[in-house]
Amino acid sequence: MKYFVSIILISLFFSCATDVCNQRTAWPAQAGFYKISSLGKDSVVTADSLSLWGLNNDSLIYTNLNKKTIEFPLAIANSSSTFVFKIKSKYDTITVYHTNTPYLISKQCGYGYQQEIDSVVYTQHLFTKITWKVPQADKNDKENIQIYY
Amino acid sequence: MTKKTFRYIISALIVMMAFTNVNAQDTIPRKHFLRINLDLASPTYSYFFDKAHQRMGYEAMAEYSYNDTLFFVAEGGFHQLTDTLGTLYQTTSNGEFLRLGVNINLMKYYNKKDRDIFYVGARLSGAAYNMNYAHININQSYWGNTSLVVPPAKNYMGFWGELVVGMRIETVRNLFVGWDIRGAFKFYDTNQSTYKTLFIPGYGNPQNNVSLWMNYSIGYAF
């Protein structure tokens, strides 16, 4: 019995720490595409042949995809992030100004950023209006920005 | 004369009855004693943890027996932990801690020289510690990684309570070995900044409100 109890206690002692991280360091912002109908109501639309990338970044986030909603990562080293949208050979840019606040995710994950949108500016070659309702880009899976075109 | 003799006899009988009663019930009060214990686990942490969690320290515990059941306890020591998570961060905490409380002995003694103890106890505890980060990096696959400008080292305090269960066995005269397992409950950590403490000496990780701790000790009773 003594040995049994000892083994359990020793096992407890060495099993307290687990080095598993399954969280992101920053959550991407989310946007949806909308169209204002003739009745004045918003309706979800699909952006055909959408390509999306960050300005001065060679890597594409989406390449020629049909999307109703998109996710795009806000930069963690800067307080603004500019994205280039290409839809049916037309280009627009959206610049998101945001606040980055570092925080400890966990001992296993290290630090990450909580990001909050402060303002959005955009070009209007294709887009007609942009609104944003949810400032926090986080794991709650809420749409931050509405893009009308 | 007869009356005087009768008084002496009665008095003698009463005294004898009193002594006889004491021997029969074995109520000689037990001597108070002081037991000093040294924790064997703290100095050996570095042998059990990898290089990412470099931990060392020492800890001593003093118990004073108020009676067979109640023991006053003071524990203190020094702990240090350097925690490294790859390139993401490296932080070091070190400092002293003090725990004050009582142990309640659950054993019944049939031999008055017996000083083994199986106990439950409670502690109020505090630590004064220094904490710093050597670096903090945050990875982001799309825009690239970034480094935080870390603050200079700073002194903080932490407070917590503990519930303890353990035992000590006298192996040779006056020499004891024992273990205890303790659940610690955080009350407050003065570090409320962005750069969190990951180790409070004597407690563990303050990001957890409950911490499990264990001691193996060797002790000497005076």
XYZ file of C-alpha atoms in Angstrom:
371
model
C 0.000 0.000 0.000
C 2.829 2.391 0.907
C 4.503 1.758 -2.452
C 1.210 2.235 -4.293
C 0.592 5.605 -2.634
C 4.183 6.673 -3.266
C 3.939 5.855 -6.970
C 0.712 7.852 -7.286
C 2.244 10.860 -5.522
C 5.401 10.763 -7.636
C 3.280 10.469 -10.784
C 1.239 13.490 -9.713
C 4.433 15.443 -9.095
C 5.771 14.898 -12.599
C 2.498 15.140 -14.500
C 1.535 18.689 -13.557
C 3.108 20.467 -16.522
C 2.036 19.929 -20.125
C 3.695 21.868 -22.954
C 0.852 21.914 -25.444
C -0.247 25.107 -27.185
C -3.310 25.114 -29.385
C -4.058 28.838 -29.562
C -3.186 31.515 -32.100
C -0.947 34.459 -31.279
C -3.388 36.788 -33.091
C -6.806 36.230 -34.604
C -7.518 37.439 -38.132
C -10.097 40.117 -38.855
C -13.176 38.961 -40.724
C -15.158 40.668 -43.470
C -18.265 39.912 -45.505
C -19.371 41.091 -48.944
C -22.750 42.799 -49.320
C -24.875 44.532 -51.853
C -27.557 47.100 -51.163
C -30.663 45.997 -53.012
C -33.101 48.328 -54.668
C -35.315 47.961 -51.580
C -32.530 49.328 -49.413
C -31.842 45.988 -47.693
C -28.412 44.414 -47.377
C -27.917 41.096 -49.085
C -24.886 38.829 -48.949
C -23.068 38.487 -52.247
C -20.183 36.397 -53.482
C -17.017 38.130 -54.562
C -16.091 36.272 -57.750
C -12.481 35.527 -58.590
C -11.201 37.280 -55.506
C -7.505 37.662 -54.949
C -6.296 39.278 -51.738
C -2.875 40.131 -50.421
C -1.188 42.514 -48.028
C 0.501 45.585 -49.463
C 4.263 45.032 -49.808
C 3.758 41.356 -49.097
C 4.406 38.796 -51.827
C 2.244 36.122 -50.299
C -1.387 35.866 -51.407
C -4.088 35.298 -48.807
C -6.683 34.258 -51.439
C -6.098 33.494 -55.110
C -9.007 33.623 -57.570
C -11.574 32.264 -55.160
C -15.301 32.890 -54.902
C -15.852 34.093 -51.337
C -18.753 35.497 -49.306
C -16.646 36.026 -46.204
C -12.912 36.412 -45.798
C -10.298 36.434 -43.058
C -7.186 38.593 -43.183
C -4.428 38.877 -40.563
C -3.699 42.318 -39.166
C -0.015 43.106 -38.769
C 1.314 42.784 -35.231
C 4.394 44.972 -35.692
C 2.501 47.964 -37.132
C -0.612 49.896 -36.204
C -1.997 49.754 -39.737
C -2.430 47.001 -42.297
C -3.204 47.597 -45.968
C -4.759 44.944 -48.160
C -5.153 44.840 -51.914
C -8.368 43.357 -53.295
C -8.597 42.194 -56.879
C -12.087 41.265 -58.047
C -12.764 40.702 -61.751
C -9.635 42.604 -62.793
C -10.528 45.644 -60.689
C -8.406 46.716 -57.731
C -9.253 48.331 -54.428
C -7.281 48.753 -51.223
C -8.461 48.765 -47.650
C -6.257 50.154 -44.874
C -7.189 49.079 -41.361
C -5.825 51.153 -38.498
C -5.677 49.089 -35.349
C -4.339 48.940 -31.784
C -2.145 45.982 -30.836
C -2.058 45.077 -27.166
C 0.317 42.296 -26.111
C -0.925 39.738 -23.598
C 0.140 36.403 -22.179
C -1.864 33.649 -23.866
C -0.493 30.934 -21.585
C 2.778 29.579 -20.284
C 2.704 26.995 -23.069
C 1.873 29.461 -25.882
C 3.787 32.556 -24.875
C 2.580 36.033 -25.779
C 0.126 37.170 -28.412
C -1.711 40.315 -29.422
C -5.245 41.471 -28.853
C -6.103 43.633 -31.854
C -8.800 46.245 -32.044
C -9.809 48.139 -35.165
C -9.724 51.934 -34.781
C -10.663 53.050 -38.297
C -10.850 51.854 -41.884
C -10.081 53.767 -45.080
C -10.525 52.430 -48.601
C -10.471 53.200 -52.297
C -13.697 53.153 -54.323
C -12.945 51.662 -57.701
C -15.164 48.719 -57.003
C -16.269 49.158 -53.410
C -19.094 51.583 -52.683
C -19.194 51.553 -48.894
C -17.439 49.948 -45.935
C -18.769 49.714 -42.394
C -17.332 48.097 -39.302
C -19.325 47.097 -36.276
C -17.129 44.784 -34.188
C -13.729 46.298 -33.388
C -12.119 43.273 -31.693
C -10.458 40.722 -33.940
C -10.645 37.642 -31.758
C -11.758 34.045 -31.546
C -15.428 34.922 -31.213
C -15.844 34.458 -34.958
C -17.714 37.728 -35.490
C -17.595 39.689 -38.709
C -15.606 42.884 -38.196
C -16.041 44.652 -41.537
C -18.852 44.823 -44.104
C -17.733 45.537 -47.667
C -20.368 46.793 -50.111
C -19.846 46.765 -53.846
C -2.931 11.537 68.994
C -5.210 9.059 67.401
C -6.969 11.889 65.605
C -3.576 13.199 64.316
C -2.508 9.746 63.155
C -5.813 9.292 61.359
C -5.246 12.612 59.512
C -1.742 11.501 58.409
C -3.044 8.179 57.194
C -5.855 9.804 55.249
C -3.439 12.328 53.735
C -0.959 9.599 52.793
C -3.710 7.550 51.215
C -4.897 10.506 49.170
C -1.350 11.203 47.950
C -0.797 7.545 47.099
C -4.131 7.351 45.315
C -3.178 10.413 43.353
C 0.138 8.879 42.207
C -1.492 5.553 41.511
C -4.100 7.285 39.398
C -1.429 9.113 37.384
C 0.441 5.900 36.619
C -2.720 4.093 35.686
C -3.902 6.735 33.181
C -0.417 7.730 31.947
C -1.247 11.438 31.912
C 2.276 12.760 32.321
C 2.290 15.742 30.065
C 4.300 15.239 26.919
C 7.327 17.442 26.475
C 7.125 20.163 23.912
C 9.663 19.728 21.170
C 10.998 21.598 18.179
C 11.585 19.820 14.896
C 13.626 21.373 12.086
C 13.125 19.882 8.615
C 15.043 20.460 5.416
C 13.321 19.945 2.081
C 15.169 17.465 -0.118
C 13.082 18.171 -3.220
C 13.964 21.847 -3.826
C 17.739 21.429 -4.329
C 17.206 18.502 -6.715
C 14.700 20.114 -9.101
C 17.355 20.815 -11.731
C 18.008 17.075 -12.050
C 14.382 16.347 -12.904
C 13.523 19.228 -15.240
C 14.992 19.878 -18.691
C 17.082 22.920 -19.595
C 13.987 24.878 -20.585
C 12.862 24.911 -16.949
C 15.948 25.565 -14.825
C 14.789 25.495 -11.243
C 16.655 25.490 -7.956
C 16.120 26.436 -4.346
C 16.176 25.450 -0.738
C 13.525 25.296 1.940
C 13.403 24.713 5.693
C 10.466 23.988 7.991
C 10.236 24.415 11.762
C 7.488 22.755 13.844
C 6.828 23.332 17.508
C 4.530 20.917 19.334
C 2.072 22.815 21.504
C 0.498 19.519 22.563
C -0.074 16.079 21.044
C -2.414 17.480 18.450
C -1.420 21.037 17.660
C 1.850 22.055 16.012
C 2.848 25.611 15.111
C 4.696 25.740 11.814
C 6.997 28.228 10.091
C 8.425 27.453 6.670
C 10.676 29.521 4.469
C 13.162 29.362 1.664
C 14.467 30.622 -1.634
C 13.395 29.476 -5.092
C 14.480 30.436 -8.584
C 13.068 29.417 -11.953
C 14.299 30.340 -15.411
C 11.636 29.383 -17.916
C 12.424 29.271 -21.631
C 9.857 28.588 -24.343
C 11.940 28.171 -27.505
C 12.537 31.589 -29.059
C 9.224 32.931 -27.732
C 10.311 34.019 -24.251
C 12.730 33.582 -21.414
C 11.821 34.743 -17.920
C 13.453 34.399 -14.529
C 11.818 34.723 -11.099
C 13.677 34.401 -7.831
C 13.043 35.339 -4.244
C 12.220 34.350 -0.699
C 8.970 33.051 0.713
C 7.505 32.469 4.179
C 4.617 30.262 5.257
C 3.059 30.386 8.743
C 0.390 28.056 10.034
C -0.516 24.983 12.036
C -0.499 21.230 11.674
C -3.145 19.068 13.307
C -1.853 15.637 14.200
C -4.287 12.825 13.436
C -2.319 10.041 15.143
C -3.072 8.574 18.590
C 0.000 7.891 20.706
C 0.287 4.798 22.867
C 3.942 5.351 23.634
C 4.696 8.815 24.988
C 8.104 8.816 23.366
C 6.505 8.370 19.981
C 6.778 11.544 17.894
C 5.697 10.334 14.462
C 3.060 12.500 12.937
C 0.397 12.207 10.268
C -1.154 15.591 9.834
C -3.331 18.024 8.002
C -2.454 21.676 8.113
C -3.112 25.156 6.863
C -0.776 28.011 5.974
C -0.849 31.693 5.188
C 2.001 32.443 2.828
C 3.783 35.263 1.084
C 6.753 35.763 -1.215
C 8.906 38.728 -2.193
C 10.456 38.099 -5.574
C 12.251 39.671 -8.507
C 11.072 38.972 -12.042
C 12.462 39.810 -15.461
C 12.108 38.821 -19.078
C 15.233 38.348 -21.208
C 13.187 38.425 -24.426
C 9.655 38.040 -25.763
C 9.008 37.228 -29.420
C 5.648 36.795 -31.129
C 5.348 34.838 -34.349
C 2.919 35.661 -37.137
C 3.191 33.669 -40.316
C 1.843 36.264 -42.758
C 3.377 39.598 -41.713
C 6.425 38.233 -39.926
C 7.612 37.956 -36.358
C 7.994 40.749 -33.858
C 9.865 41.288 -30.602
C 8.471 43.102 -27.602
C 10.613 45.625 -25.789
C 10.820 43.975 -22.402
C 10.707 46.020 -19.184
C 13.581 46.047 -16.673
C 13.598 43.620 -13.744
C 11.180 44.547 -10.984
C 10.283 43.427 -7.461
C 6.835 42.025 -6.709
C 4.989 40.199 -3.931
C 2.598 37.253 -3.967
C 0.186 35.960 -1.316
C -1.591 32.644 -1.012
C -3.069 30.079 1.380
C -2.324 26.371 1.582
C -3.892 23.150 2.745
C -1.347 20.476 3.595
C -1.398 16.760 4.295
C 1.736 14.847 5.205
C 3.613 12.631 7.584
C 6.952 12.328 9.350
C 8.417 9.099 10.665
C 11.252 8.827 13.194
C 13.734 6.498 11.519
C 16.531 6.718 14.082
C 16.474 8.568 17.391
C 15.456 12.211 16.788
C 15.881 11.868 13.011
C 12.756 12.038 10.849
C 11.928 11.605 7.196
C 8.641 12.725 5.712
C 6.656 14.059 2.835
C 3.807 16.409 2.369
C 1.545 17.379 -0.477
C 0.010 20.809 -0.527
C -2.650 22.607 -2.479
C -2.010 26.335 -2.699
C -4.720 28.925 -3.461
C -3.590 32.264 -4.803
C -4.916 35.378 -3.094
C -3.035 38.163 -4.876
C -0.001 38.884 -7.001
C 1.204 42.500 -7.119
C 2.365 42.050 -10.716
C -0.696 43.201 -12.652
C 1.302 44.408 -15.659
C 1.203 43.096 -19.234
C 4.383 41.125 -18.594
C 3.128 38.354 -16.367
C 4.938 36.456 -13.660
C 5.174 32.746 -14.460
C 6.657 31.631 -11.150
C 6.201 32.841 -7.575
C 8.756 31.276 -5.198
C 6.994 28.830 -2.885
C 3.807 28.884 -4.946
C 4.388 28.087 -8.606
C 2.672 29.580 -11.638
C 0.386 32.452 -10.561
C -1.489 32.225 -13.862
C -3.138 29.239 -12.193
C -5.281 30.072 -9.166
C -4.488 26.676 -7.656
C -1.043 25.127 -7.448
C 0.049 21.661 -6.359
C 3.298 21.392 -4.436
C 5.204 18.589 -2.782
C 8.039 18.313 -0.278
C 10.239 15.434 0.787
C 12.035 16.304 3.960
C 14.528 15.137 6.518
C 14.238 16.520 10.043
C 15.748 16.565 13.493
C 13.804 16.927 16.749
C 15.340 18.821 19.661
